[in-house]
XYZ file of C-alpha atoms in Angstrom:
300
model
C 71.367 111.472 19.317
C 73.151 114.789 19.541
C 70.572 117.601 19.625
C 72.378 119.487 16.812
C 71.836 116.509 14.445
C 68.131 116.121 15.207
C 66.660 118.678 12.694
C 68.556 117.174 9.733
C 67.617 113.611 10.656
C 63.944 114.546 10.973
C 64.025 116.112 7.495
C 65.561 112.950 6.000
C 62.923 110.792 7.693
C 60.126 112.968 6.304
C 61.532 112.756 2.769
C 62.020 109.009 3.026
C 58.506 108.518 4.290
C 57.032 110.617 1.481
C 59.077 109.090 -1.353
C 59.278 105.562 0.064
C 62.919 105.478 -1.174
C 65.459 103.951 1.241
C 68.089 106.317 2.564
C 71.211 106.296 4.725
C 72.455 108.816 7.242
C 75.112 109.327 9.873
C 74.594 110.858 13.289
C 76.405 111.470 16.520
C 75.191 109.392 19.463
C 75.644 110.511 23.046
C 76.424 107.662 25.415
C 74.492 107.168 28.619
C 76.665 107.300 31.704
C 76.112 104.586 34.271
C 77.208 104.788 37.893
C 77.091 102.157 40.614
C 75.051 103.736 43.411
C 74.929 100.672 45.656
C 77.526 102.099 48.044
C 75.628 105.370 48.211
C 72.354 103.565 48.913
C 73.997 101.589 51.712
C 75.473 104.784 53.155
C 72.085 106.533 53.064
C 70.416 103.539 54.707
C 73.063 103.555 57.435
C 72.602 107.311 57.919
C 68.842 106.879 58.319
C 69.447 104.093 60.837
C 71.863 106.274 62.811
C 69.367 109.154 62.823
C 66.667 106.799 64.089
C 68.975 105.502 66.826
C 69.906 109.045 67.858
C 66.253 110.004 68.039
C 65.547 106.953 70.215
C 68.463 107.758 72.528
C 67.197 111.323 72.818
C 63.729 110.077 73.790
C 65.148 107.749 76.437
C 67.374 110.521 77.838
C 64.426 112.931 77.982
C 62.265 110.356 79.741
C 65.125 109.893 82.226
C 64.865 113.588 83.025
C 61.178 113.030 83.751
C 61.709 110.015 86.022
C 60.272 111.768 89.078
C 57.292 113.045 87.103
C 56.631 109.608 85.648
C 56.791 107.977 89.073
C 54.324 110.524 90.423
C 51.946 110.117 87.476
C 51.906 106.328 87.934
C 51.717 106.419 91.737
C 48.696 108.714 91.796
C 46.173 106.272 90.268
C 47.732 103.336 92.156
C 47.328 105.156 95.485
C 43.771 106.133 94.583
C 42.924 102.549 93.611
C 44.225 101.258 96.958
C 42.113 103.836 98.805
C 38.975 102.803 96.915
C 39.771 99.109 97.532
C 39.920 99.697 101.287
C 36.646 101.612 101.097
C 35.006 98.774 99.148
C 36.107 96.273 101.790
C 34.614 98.428 104.536
C 31.280 98.677 102.706
C 31.214 94.905 102.164
C 32.037 94.198 105.843
C 29.357 96.589 107.106
C 26.223 95.255 108.785
C 24.301 95.079 106.578
C 26.729 95.229 103.575
C 26.296 98.305 101.410
C 26.606 96.800 97.944
C 25.830 100.038 96.111
C 28.714 101.909 97.751
C 31.026 98.924 97.269
C 30.090 98.761 93.591
C 30.840 102.468 93.181
C 34.237 101.983 94.819
C 35.011 99.058 92.502
C 34.094 101.197 89.476
C 36.518 103.856 90.687
C 39.240 101.210 91.037
C 38.695 100.229 87.396
C 38.889 103.899 86.378
C 42.165 104.450 88.218
C 43.594 101.211 86.820
C 42.826 102.393 83.292
C 44.383 105.743 84.089
C 47.621 104.061 85.236
C 47.597 101.884 82.105
C 47.273 104.986 79.916
C 50.288 106.619 81.581
C 52.360 103.458 81.151
C 51.171 103.186 77.543
C 52.319 106.721 76.776
C 55.721 106.068 78.352
C 56.109 102.738 76.558
C 55.245 104.295 73.204
C 57.836 107.027 73.690
C 60.760 104.880 74.807
C 60.317 101.742 72.724
C 62.671 101.314 69.805
C 60.586 100.901 66.686
C 60.752 102.041 63.060
C 58.671 105.093 62.155
C 55.023 104.287 61.488
C 53.129 107.068 59.830
C 49.423 107.623 60.038
C 46.848 110.361 60.532
C 47.779 112.074 63.826
C 45.328 114.267 65.745
C 47.938 116.750 66.936
C 45.779 118.281 69.696
C 45.386 114.860 71.345
C 49.143 114.316 71.056
C 49.787 117.719 72.685
C 47.424 117.015 75.600
C 49.126 113.670 76.275
C 52.561 115.321 76.454
C 51.189 118.048 78.738
C 49.822 115.317 81.032
C 53.171 113.517 80.999
C 55.014 116.692 82.061
C 52.401 117.863 84.571
C 54.481 117.020 87.653
C 57.623 118.530 86.102
C 55.871 121.833 85.453
C 54.292 121.858 88.928
C 57.614 121.124 90.659
C 59.175 124.070 88.805
C 56.239 126.434 89.514
C 55.392 126.675 85.803
C 51.829 127.478 84.839
C 50.704 125.907 81.563
C 48.112 127.358 79.230
C 47.036 125.598 76.037
C 45.131 127.275 73.224
C 44.366 124.531 70.725
C 42.367 125.345 67.615
C 39.283 123.238 67.004
C 38.666 121.326 63.823
C 42.332 121.000 62.861
C 43.122 118.577 60.049
C 45.257 115.612 60.996
C 48.983 115.534 60.317
C 50.336 112.625 58.294
C 53.208 111.432 60.437
C 54.615 109.295 63.213
C 52.805 110.101 66.456
C 55.700 109.111 68.731
C 58.219 111.228 66.817
C 55.923 114.264 66.821
C 55.418 113.858 70.568
C 59.184 113.631 70.978
C 59.493 117.056 69.332
C 56.789 118.462 71.634
C 58.437 116.904 74.684
C 61.813 118.392 73.802
C 60.362 121.874 73.309
C 58.474 121.751 76.623
C 61.440 120.413 78.630
C 63.745 123.018 77.060
C 61.292 125.772 77.994
C 61.064 124.536 81.609
C 64.857 124.356 81.932
C 65.279 127.819 80.416
C 62.840 129.387 82.866
C 64.380 127.501 85.786
C 67.881 128.697 84.914
C 66.633 132.286 84.708
C 66.023 132.313 88.458
C 63.010 133.773 90.207
C 60.098 135.331 88.389
C 56.806 134.307 86.873
C 57.081 131.135 84.812
C 54.486 130.666 82.116
C 54.303 128.115 79.340
C 51.938 128.792 76.465
C 51.210 126.086 73.898
C 49.083 126.714 70.846
C 48.035 124.977 67.657
C 46.415 126.495 64.594
C 45.747 125.918 60.934
C 47.911 127.807 58.433
C 48.058 127.803 54.619
C 51.172 125.602 54.716
C 49.754 123.112 57.207
C 49.229 122.665 60.942
C 51.317 124.866 63.235
C 52.330 124.099 66.834
C 54.213 126.557 69.064
C 55.625 126.463 72.587
C 56.303 129.865 74.170
C 58.027 130.424 77.512
C 58.562 133.432 79.775
C 62.318 132.964 80.014
C 65.070 135.412 79.035
C 64.879 134.675 75.309
C 67.990 134.684 73.118
C 69.827 136.910 70.680
C 68.333 137.031 67.187
C 71.756 136.096 65.776
C 71.433 132.725 67.534
C 68.089 131.835 65.928
C 69.472 129.657 63.126
C 72.171 128.150 65.342
C 69.574 126.792 67.765
C 68.992 123.834 65.439
C 72.651 123.105 64.724
C 74.024 119.792 65.971
C 76.169 120.152 69.136
C 75.252 123.825 69.608
C 74.120 124.412 73.176
C 74.001 127.187 75.756
C 73.541 124.742 78.665
C 76.457 123.825 80.922
C 75.496 120.145 80.800
C 73.926 120.075 77.330
C 75.173 118.222 74.246
C 73.219 120.220 71.679
C 71.428 117.369 69.923
C 67.822 117.770 71.081
C 66.681 120.530 68.733
C 68.836 119.207 65.897
C 67.063 115.860 66.146
C 63.716 117.663 66.324
C 64.505 119.494 63.100
C 65.437 116.215 61.371
C 62.150 114.669 62.506
C 60.042 117.569 61.276
C 61.894 117.755 57.956
C 61.242 114.026 57.530
C 57.560 114.980 57.851
C 57.998 117.540 55.018
C 57.680 120.329 57.567
C 59.988 122.895 59.111
C 61.066 124.010 62.568
C 61.133 127.657 63.573
C 62.291 129.723 66.515
C 61.999 133.305 67.658
C 62.747 135.534 70.623
C 60.769 138.432 71.995
C 62.311 141.530 73.568
C 62.947 141.792 76.472
C 61.989 138.202 77.323
C 60.464 134.904 76.181
C 61.316 132.534 73.377
C 59.093 130.561 71.053
C 59.858 127.278 69.329
C 57.517 125.496 67.011
C 56.971 123.594 63.827
C 54.610 123.454 60.903
C 53.782 120.211 59.136
C 51.558 119.490 56.111
C 47.977 118.481 56.784
C 46.887 114.901 56.134
C 45.419 114.304 52.684
C 42.673 111.662 52.269
C 44.523 109.923 49.414
C 47.393 109.205 51.783
C 45.263 106.434 53.265
C 46.222 104.391 50.223
C 49.742 104.014 51.553
C 51.084 100.974 53.407
C 48.162 99.685 55.530
C 50.612 99.006 58.368
C 51.324 102.736 58.581
C 48.696 103.722 61.082
C 48.422 105.688 64.260
C 48.645 102.735 66.681
C 49.297 104.496 70.002
C 48.517 102.215 72.882
C 48.411 99.054 70.774
């Protein structure tokens, strides 16, 4: 009913209830408005699908940039395993055979095989096309895996990496692969920025810490930085300062972090260095009651 009619109707109801005498009344009724939102729901679903596809394409493109690093990371344990295999054969062919040394060499082969499998598992998780699967993510472990994946890239570009990761951090409720994609983008951007700046000391500093709003992760480089007026534009779609860039990397990162109820941030120090990072809410125990399929299944 119309709110202006409500006081009078309530008074009539009270009187009728007290006197038990039937009564009549008139009132103005406001109609509910109905709208068909099916088209909007389909459009939103399509938008989410497009965002997911863009994020996947960005991951694949980034991994393409790391092709040489990936090849090196996989070749290292394979080469080591072959060396240990030859050593094991020598120990077994010795007179008399040295079974202890051969057994040690075989153990090292198993270790290197597992190491290669871990590298391949990280790559597979990052490039496979799959819907987001949220779970409790130990962000420090995720950071260390991305650092390992980019180790050859940083070495080839004479970049020293220092990580300062706070102990005892709460988990982040999110998709591990997507969070690692954000980390990967920030690290690759930092390497490219320092490389384009020419000669000079190249340092990459990565830190994590607990804040009142959640868990914070930052990547700081020793590049030239950027004008403060460009801070907000850094996350705009198609905004880029690279000659061969398309300006989607950081925009996709922002979409990912916002989908995790977090926020991206950027800053520049004078006269040099830039910092990019994000903050995401900490995992709450009651969130375990969500879809049991939503779990941190890296390597599965």
